[in-house]
PDB file of C-alpha atoms in Angstrom:
ATOM      1  CA  MET J  54       0.000   0.000   0.000  1.00 39.00           C
ATOM      2  CA  VAL J  55       1.270   3.473  -0.915  1.00 38.00           C
ATOM      3  CA  SER J  56       1.854   5.653   2.145  1.00 37.00           C
ATOM      4  CA  THR J  57      -0.880   8.247   2.673  1.00 40.00           C
ATOM      5  CA  GLY J  58       1.904  10.671   3.611  1.00 40.00           C
ATOM      6  CA  LEU J  59       3.035  11.034  -0.001  1.00 36.00           C
ATOM      7  CA  PRO J  60       1.966  14.204  -1.801  1.00 43.00           C
ATOM      8  CA  GLN J  61      -0.887  13.885  -4.282  1.00 45.00           C
ATOM      9  CA  GLY J  62       0.433  12.643  -7.624  1.00 47.00           C
ATOM     10  CA  ALA J  63       3.913  11.845  -6.275  1.00 41.00           C
ATOM     11  CA  VAL J  64       3.700   8.198  -7.355  1.00 38.00           C
ATOM     12  CA  PRO J  65       3.612   7.934 -11.156  1.00 43.00           C
ATOM     13  CA  LYS J  66       1.347   5.420 -12.795  1.00 42.00           C
ATOM     14  CA  LEU J  67       3.138   2.574 -14.545  1.00 35.00           C
ATOM     15  CA  GLU J  68       2.484   2.180 -18.242  1.00 43.00           C
ATOM     16  CA  ARG J  69       1.712  -1.325 -19.469  1.00 47.00           C
ATOM     17  CA  PRO J  70       3.077  -2.719 -21.596  1.00 58.00           C
ATOM     18  CA  GLY J  71       6.494  -1.086 -21.209  1.00 65.00           C
ATOM     19  CA  PRO J  72       8.198   1.240 -23.664  1.00 84.00           C
ATOM     20  CA  LEU J  73       8.313  -0.044 -27.221  1.00 87.00           C
ATOM     21  CA  ARG J  74      12.117   0.075 -27.287  1.00 88.00           C
ATOM     22  CA  ASP J  75      12.221  -2.312 -24.309  1.00 91.00           C
ATOM     23  CA  ARG J  76       9.856  -4.755 -25.972  1.00 92.00           C
ATOM     24  CA  VAL J  77      11.907  -4.632 -29.167  1.00 93.00           C
ATOM     25  CA  TYR J  78      15.073  -5.178 -27.119  1.00 93.00           C
ATOM     26  CA  GLU J  79      13.572  -8.251 -25.420  1.00 92.00           C
ATOM     27  CA  ALA J  80      12.361  -9.643 -28.750  1.00 92.00           C
ATOM     28  CA  LEU J  81      15.770  -9.239 -30.398  1.00 93.00           C
ATOM     29  CA  LEU J  82      17.580 -10.646 -27.375  1.00 92.00           C
ATOM     30  CA  GLU J  83      15.356 -13.727 -27.449  1.00 88.00           C
ATOM     31  CA  LEU J  84      16.062 -14.192 -31.161  1.00 89.00           C
ATOM     32  CA  ILE J  85      19.794 -13.937 -30.482  1.00 91.00           C
ATOM     33  CA  THR J  86      19.937 -16.229 -27.438  1.00 86.00           C
ATOM     34  CA  THR J  87      17.892 -18.919 -29.205  1.00 82.00           C
ATOM     35  CA  ARG J  88      20.141 -18.448 -32.263  1.00 84.00           C
ATOM     36  CA  ALA J  89      17.234 -17.659 -34.552  1.00 86.00           C
ATOM     37  CA  LEU J  90      19.624 -14.819 -35.355  1.00 90.00           C
ATOM     38  CA  GLN J  91      22.988 -16.510 -35.812  1.00 89.00           C
ATOM     39  CA  PRO J  92      26.378 -15.225 -34.555  1.00 90.00           C
ATOM     40  CA  GLY J  93      27.904 -13.049 -37.251  1.00 93.00           C
ATOM     41  CA  GLN J  94      24.562 -12.407 -38.941  1.00 94.00           C
ATOM     42  CA  HIS J  95      24.065  -8.924 -40.395  1.00 95.00           C
ATOM     43  CA  LEU J  96      21.197  -7.114 -38.693  1.00 95.00           C
ATOM     44  CA  VAL J  97      19.412  -4.745 -41.059  1.00 93.00           C
ATOM     45  CA  GLU J  98      17.280  -2.196 -39.224  1.00 93.00           C
ATOM     46  CA  SER J  99      14.587  -1.981 -41.893  1.00 93.00           C
ATOM     47  CA  GLU J 100      14.222  -5.778 -42.075  1.00 92.00           C
ATOM     48  CA  LEU J 101      14.026  -6.140 -38.315  1.00 93.00           C
ATOM     49  CA  ALA J 102      11.520  -3.288 -38.081  1.00 92.00           C
ATOM     50  CA  ASN J 103       9.338  -4.920 -40.721  1.00 90.00           C
ATOM     51  CA  HIS J 104       9.588  -8.311 -39.005  1.00 89.00           C
ATOM     52  CA  LEU J 105       8.599  -6.864 -35.635  1.00 91.00           C
ATOM     53  CA  GLY J 106       5.985  -4.497 -37.026  1.00 92.00           C
ATOM     54  CA  VAL J 107       7.596  -1.328 -35.643  1.00 93.00           C
ATOM     55  CA  SER J 108       9.455   1.703 -36.922  1.00 93.00           C
ATOM     56  CA  ARG J 109      13.243   1.748 -37.275  1.00 93.00           C
ATOM     57  CA  GLN J 110      13.790   4.037 -34.263  1.00 94.00           C
ATOM     58  CA  PRO J 111      13.073   1.504 -31.472  1.00 94.00           C
ATOM     59  CA  VAL J 112      15.089  -1.075 -33.416  1.00 95.00           C
ATOM     60  CA  ARG J 113      18.037   1.322 -33.576  1.00 95.00           C
ATOM     61  CA  GLU J 114      17.762   2.009 -29.838  1.00 95.00           C
ATOM     62  CA  ALA J 115      17.548  -1.705 -29.056  1.00 95.00           C
ATOM     63  CA  LEU J 116      20.611  -2.466 -31.188  1.00 96.00           C
ATOM     64  CA  GLN J 117      22.598   0.220 -29.385  1.00 96.00           C
ATOM     65  CA  ARG J 118      21.661  -1.316 -26.025  1.00 96.00           C
ATOM     66  CA  LEU J 119      22.513  -4.810 -27.259  1.00 96.00           C
ATOM     67  CA  ASN J 120      25.864  -3.475 -28.451  1.00 96.00           C
ATOM     68  CA  THR J 121      26.580  -2.037 -25.004  1.00 95.00           C
ATOM     69  CA  GLU J 122      25.779  -5.394 -23.412  1.00 93.00           C
ATOM     70  CA  GLY J 123      27.943  -7.356 -25.840  1.00 91.00           C
ATOM     71  CA  TRP J 124      25.224  -9.144 -27.803  1.00 94.00           C
ATOM     72  CA  VAL J 125      25.673  -7.091 -30.969  1.00 96.00           C
ATOM     73  CA  ASP J 126      28.694  -5.524 -32.667  1.00 96.00           C
ATOM     74  CA  LEU J 127      28.212  -2.158 -34.356  1.00 95.00           C
ATOM     75  CA  LYS J 128      30.799  -1.761 -37.116  1.00 94.00           C
ATOM     76  CA  PRO J 129      31.423   1.646 -38.731  1.00 92.00           C
ATOM     77  CA  ALA J 130      30.150   1.872 -42.318  1.00 89.00           C
ATOM     78  CA  GLN J 131      28.986  -1.771 -42.132  1.00 94.00           C
ATOM     79  CA  GLY J 132      26.133  -1.863 -39.643  1.00 94.00           C
ATOM     80  CA  ALA J 133      25.122  -4.200 -36.848  1.00 96.00           C
ATOM     81  CA  PHE J 134      26.095  -7.848 -36.533  1.00 96.00           C
ATOM     82  CA  VAL J 135      25.235 -10.519 -33.970  1.00 94.00           C
ATOM     83  CA  HIS J 136      28.300 -10.927 -31.764  1.00 94.00           C
ATOM     84  CA  GLU J 137      30.335 -14.098 -32.275  1.00 88.00           C
ATOM     85  CA  PRO J 138      31.396 -15.418 -28.849  1.00 83.00           C
ATOM     86  CA  THR J 139      35.052 -16.369 -28.559  1.00 83.00           C
ATOM     87  CA  GLU J 140      36.450 -19.432 -26.794  1.00 80.00           C
ATOM     88  CA  GLU J 141      37.815 -17.151 -24.079  1.00 84.00           C
ATOM     89  CA  GLU J 142      34.361 -15.643 -23.493  1.00 85.00           C
ATOM     90  CA  ALA J 143      32.836 -19.127 -23.275  1.00 81.00           C
ATOM     91  CA  ASP J 144      35.540 -20.178 -20.811  1.00 83.00           C
ATOM     92  CA  GLN J 145      34.910 -17.185 -18.583  1.00 87.00           C
ATOM     93  CA  LEU J 146      31.154 -17.711 -18.697  1.00 86.00           C
ATOM     94  CA  LEU J 147      31.359 -21.413 -17.849  1.00 84.00           C
ATOM     95  CA  THR J 148      33.822 -20.706 -15.037  1.00 87.00           C
ATOM     96  CA  VAL J 149      31.309 -18.357 -13.437  1.00 90.00           C
ATOM     97  CA  ARG J 150      28.503 -20.817 -14.056  1.00 88.00           C
ATOM     98  CA  ALA J 151      30.467 -23.633 -12.399  1.00 90.00           C
ATOM     99  CA  LEU J 152      31.071 -21.544  -9.282  1.00 92.00           C
ATOM    100  CA  LEU J 153      27.445 -20.466  -8.937  1.00 94.00           C
ATOM    101  CA  GLU J 154      25.773 -23.748  -9.800  1.00 94.00           C
ATOM    102  CA  ALA J 155      28.105 -25.992  -7.807  1.00 96.00           C
ATOM    103  CA  GLU J 156      27.152 -24.021  -4.721  1.00 97.00           C
ATOM    104  CA  ALA J 157      23.487 -24.137  -5.736  1.00 97.00           C
ATOM    105  CA  ALA J 158      23.670 -27.929  -6.090  1.00 97.00           C
ATOM    106  CA  ARG J 159      25.308 -28.217  -2.674  1.00 97.00           C
ATOM    107  CA  LEU J 160      22.608 -26.100  -1.042  1.00 97.00           C
ATOM    108  CA  ALA J 161      19.847 -27.959  -2.883  1.00 97.00           C
ATOM    109  CA  ALA J 162      21.150 -31.238  -1.441  1.00 97.00           C
ATOM    110  CA  THR J 163      20.763 -29.872   2.085  1.00 96.00           C
ATOM    111  CA  GLN J 164      17.109 -28.927   1.830  1.00 92.00           C
ATOM    112  CA  ALA J 165      15.341 -30.412  -1.199  1.00 91.00           C
ATOM    113  CA  GLN J 166      12.143 -32.296  -0.374  1.00 91.00           C
ATOM    114  CA  THR J 167      10.755 -35.391  -2.088  1.00 90.00           C
ATOM    115  CA  HIS J 168       8.329 -33.385  -4.227  1.00 93.00           C
ATOM    116  CA  ASP J 169      11.248 -31.210  -5.375  1.00 93.00           C
ATOM    117  CA  VAL J 170      13.099 -34.298  -6.578  1.00 94.00           C
ATOM    118  CA  ASP J 171       9.911 -35.403  -8.352  1.00 95.00           C
ATOM    119  CA  ASP J 172       9.939 -32.089 -10.234  1.00 96.00           C
ATOM    120  CA  LEU J 173      13.543 -32.680 -11.302  1.00 97.00           C
ATOM    121  CA  ASP J 174      12.667 -36.220 -12.406  1.00 97.00           C
ATOM    122  CA  GLU J 175       9.842 -34.850 -14.539  1.00 97.00           C
ATOM    123  CA  ILE J 176      12.170 -32.402 -16.287  1.00 97.00           C
ATOM    124  CA  LEU J 177      14.690 -35.219 -16.756  1.00 97.00           C
ATOM    125  CA  ALA J 178      12.106 -37.404 -18.493  1.00 97.00           C
ATOM    126  CA  LEU J 179      11.103 -34.564 -20.800  1.00 97.00           C
ATOM    127  CA  GLY J 180      14.744 -33.817 -21.560  1.00 96.00           C
ATOM    128  CA  LEU J 181      15.515 -37.420 -22.486  1.00 96.00           C
ATOM    129  CA  GLN J 182      12.465 -37.451 -24.740  1.00 96.00           C
ATOM    130  CA  ALA J 183      13.592 -34.234 -26.445  1.00 94.00           C
ATOM    131  CA  VAL J 184      16.981 -35.834 -27.123  1.00 94.00           C
ATOM    132  CA  ALA J 185      15.304 -38.958 -28.506  1.00 95.00           C
ATOM    133  CA  ASP J 186      13.190 -36.736 -30.779  1.00 95.00           C
ATOM    134  CA  ASP J 187      16.302 -34.745 -31.795  1.00 92.00           C
ATOM    135  CA  ASP J 188      14.446 -31.597 -30.707  1.00 93.00           C
ATOM    136  CA  VAL J 189      17.400 -29.352 -29.890  1.00 89.00           C
ATOM    137  CA  ASP J 190      15.314 -26.289 -29.033  1.00 86.00           C
ATOM    138  CA  ALA J 191      13.245 -28.258 -26.522  1.00 91.00           C
ATOM    139  CA  ALA J 192      16.363 -29.897 -25.056  1.00 90.00           C
ATOM    140  CA  VAL J 193      18.033 -26.502 -24.556  1.00 88.00           C
ATOM    141  CA  ALA J 194      14.910 -25.030 -22.957  1.00 88.00           C
ATOM    142  CA  LEU J 195      14.542 -28.028 -20.639  1.00 93.00           C
ATOM    143  CA  ASP J 196      18.219 -27.887 -19.702  1.00 91.00           C
ATOM    144  CA  ALA J 197      17.741 -24.255 -18.686  1.00 89.00           C
ATOM    145  CA  ARG J 198      14.616 -25.248 -16.750  1.00 93.00           C
ATOM    146  CA  PHE J 199      16.514 -28.011 -14.930  1.00 95.00           C
ATOM    147  CA  HIS J 200      19.323 -25.715 -13.855  1.00 94.00           C
ATOM    148  CA  ALA J 201      16.839 -23.007 -12.841  1.00 92.00           C
ATOM    149  CA  LYS J 202      15.071 -25.547 -10.634  1.00 95.00           C
ATOM    150  CA  ILE J 203      18.354 -26.436  -8.917  1.00 95.00           C
ATOM    151  CA  MET J 204      18.944 -22.742  -8.306  1.00 95.00           C
ATOM    152  CA  GLU J 205      15.422 -22.393  -6.886  1.00 95.00           C
ATOM    153  CA  LEU J 206      15.982 -25.314  -4.511  1.00 96.00           C
ATOM    154  CA  ALA J 207      19.188 -23.700  -3.248  1.00 96.00           C
ATOM    155  CA  GLY J 208      16.988 -21.094  -1.564  1.00 94.00           C
ATOM    156  CA  ASN J 209      19.570 -18.308  -1.819  1.00 95.00           C
ATOM    157  CA  ALA J 210      18.113 -15.153  -3.368  1.00 94.00           C
ATOM    158  CA  VAL J 211      21.482 -13.475  -3.946  1.00 94.00           C
ATOM    159  CA  LEU J 212      22.879 -16.574  -5.635  1.00 93.00           C
ATOM    160  CA  ALA J 213      19.773 -16.786  -7.819  1.00 91.00           C
ATOM    161  CA  GLU J 214      20.094 -13.130  -8.805  1.00 90.00           C
ATOM    162  CA  LEU J 215      23.707 -13.613  -9.863  1.00 90.00           C
ATOM    163  CA  ALA J 216      22.806 -16.758 -11.803  1.00 90.00           C
ATOM    164  CA  ALA J 217      20.018 -14.923 -13.610  1.00 85.00           C
ATOM    165  CA  GLN J 218      22.557 -12.443 -14.943  1.00 82.00           C
ATOM    166  CA  VAL J 219      24.405 -15.179 -16.831  1.00 85.00           C
ATOM    167  CA  ASP J 220      21.423 -17.422 -17.636  1.00 82.00           C
ATOM    168  CA  ARG J 221      20.809 -16.141 -21.154  1.00 82.00           C
ATOM    169  CA  ARG J 222      24.490 -16.224 -22.055  1.00 84.00           C
ATOM    170  CA  VAL J 223      24.720 -19.796 -20.779  1.00 79.00           C
ATOM    171  CA  ARG J 224      21.775 -20.774 -22.974  1.00 78.00           C
ATOM    172  CA  TRP J 225      23.367 -18.976 -25.926  1.00 81.00           C
ATOM    173  CA  SER J 226      26.641 -20.844 -25.449  1.00 74.00           C
ATOM    174  CA  TYR J 227      25.000 -24.209 -24.801  1.00 74.00           C
ATOM    175  CA  THR J 228      22.782 -24.277 -27.891  1.00 76.00           C
ATOM    176  CA  PRO J 229      25.570 -25.118 -30.404  1.00 76.00           C
ATOM    177  CA  VAL J 230      26.740 -28.121 -28.361  1.00 77.00           C
ATOM    178  CA  ALA J 231      23.338 -29.379 -27.177  1.00 78.00           C
ATOM    179  CA  ARG J 232      23.125 -32.077 -29.845  1.00 80.00           C
ATOM    180  CA  GLN J 233      26.744 -33.090 -29.220  1.00 84.00           C
ATOM    181  CA  ARG J 234      26.143 -33.383 -25.461  1.00 86.00           C
ATOM    182  CA  GLY J 235      22.905 -35.238 -26.153  1.00 87.00           C
ATOM    183  CA  GLU J 236      21.829 -37.991 -23.798  1.00 89.00           C
ATOM    184  CA  GLN J 237      25.055 -37.847 -21.785  1.00 92.00           C
ATOM    185  CA  SER J 238      24.124 -34.437 -20.406  1.00 93.00           C
ATOM    186  CA  TRP J 239      20.851 -35.851 -19.071  1.00 95.00           C
ATOM    187  CA  ILE J 240      22.600 -38.891 -17.599  1.00 96.00           C
ATOM    188  CA  GLU J 241      24.724 -36.395 -15.653  1.00 96.00           C
ATOM    189  CA  HIS J 242      21.513 -34.661 -14.589  1.00 97.00           C
ATOM    190  CA  ARG J 243      20.176 -38.006 -13.335  1.00 97.00           C
ATOM    191  CA  ASP J 244      23.299 -38.590 -11.229  1.00 97.00           C
ATOM    192  CA  LEU J 245      22.910 -35.102  -9.800  1.00 97.00           C
ATOM    193  CA  ILE J 246      19.299 -35.787  -8.851  1.00 97.00           C
ATOM    194  CA  THR J 247      20.406 -38.911  -7.008  1.00 97.00           C
ATOM    195  CA  ALA J 248      23.030 -36.970  -5.059  1.00 97.00           C
ATOM    196  CA  ILE J 249      20.429 -34.361  -4.088  1.00 97.00           C
ATOM    197  CA  LEU J 250      17.939 -37.059  -3.083  1.00 95.00           C
ATOM    198  CA  ASN J 251      20.612 -38.667  -0.877  1.00 96.00           C
ATOM    199  CA  ARG J 252      21.460 -35.248   0.598  1.00 96.00           C
ATOM    200  CA  ASP J 253      25.105 -35.718  -0.396  1.00 97.00           C
ATOM    201  CA  GLU J 254      26.010 -32.068  -0.727  1.00 97.00           C
ATOM    202  CA  GLN J 255      29.690 -32.589  -1.542  1.00 97.00           C
ATOM    203  CA  LEU J 256      28.916 -35.083  -4.298  1.00 98.00           C
ATOM    204  CA  ALA J 257      26.202 -32.818  -5.704  1.00 97.00           C
ATOM    205  CA  ALA J 258      28.651 -29.910  -5.902  1.00 97.00           C
ATOM    206  CA  ARG J 259      31.317 -32.084  -7.542  1.00 97.00           C
ATOM    207  CA  LEU J 260      28.919 -33.521 -10.104  1.00 97.00           C
ATOM    208  CA  MET J 261      27.736 -30.037 -11.052  1.00 96.00           C
ATOM    209  CA  ARG J 262      31.321 -28.851 -11.543  1.00 94.00           C
ATOM    210  CA  GLU J 263      32.078 -31.870 -13.704  1.00 94.00           C
ATOM    211  CA  HIS J 264      28.864 -31.344 -15.655  1.00 93.00           C
ATOM    212  CA  THR J 265      29.891 -27.792 -16.509  1.00 89.00           C
ATOM    213  CA  GLU J 266      33.403 -28.938 -17.406  1.00 88.00           C
ATOM    214  CA  HIS J 267      32.007 -31.491 -19.862  1.00 87.00           C
ATOM    215  CA  THR J 268      30.033 -28.704 -21.551  1.00 83.00           C
ATOM    216  CA  ARG J 269      33.188 -26.586 -21.719  1.00 82.00           C
ATOM    217  CA  ARG J 270      35.090 -29.418 -23.406  1.00 82.00           C
ATOM    218  CA  SER J 271      32.304 -29.944 -25.925  1.00 79.00           C
ATOM    219  CA  TYR J 272      32.410 -26.256 -26.782  1.00 73.00           C
ATOM    220  CA  HIS J 273      36.162 -26.410 -27.398  1.00 69.00           C
ATOM    221  CA  VAL J 274      35.860 -29.541 -29.519  1.00 70.00           C
ATOM    222  CA  ARG J 275      33.236 -27.820 -31.680  1.00 65.00           C
ATOM    223  CA  ALA J 276      35.348 -24.661 -31.971  1.00 59.00           C
ATOM    224  CA  THR J 277      38.388 -26.588 -33.225  1.00 60.00           C
ATOM    225  CA  ALA J 278      36.459 -28.933 -35.510  1.00 57.00           C
TER     226      ALA J 278
END
């Protein structure tokens, strides 16, 4: 409830939906992180504007913001291009992910309840089915859902906030190696669920670190192929 001590009109009304430039930014970011827009792809303002049904101005503003955040490269006299992540960037990202998620797995093992493990088992079953169907998009989305659930079970709001900051970049980096990781990634998820169910916090943390390391190796193998 707003305090009655505030002057009349001091609290502005929120506009819904948000500013058009923010909605365009979110739409473009989703297209980039799902790799509907591929790394290195030329981004033409007029084409994007037509695709999104908006004018070029909010597209230009969104591209500038995406450039600031490292998702897009603005090249003089050439235009905007989807950023191509380097091996070093992937290494740094996965290092941070390993630190955050290993701790999340450890915490989850100390307090997860039976129904929480059931939720993880459900995601696992869906993930294995997505792999069997060779549905990479579904597998990537379910992988993100699995890791988000682990973070939720950790019960640490600060840890979750930090993880959220790298979540989209993790998904972006994982997509190219999702098919390569395939069923093995979900077998590792199954082992992690068992460690959490057994409340073996040290094993859960170790398995999560190893899981991230396997993804890192797959990324390097793909980059050198």
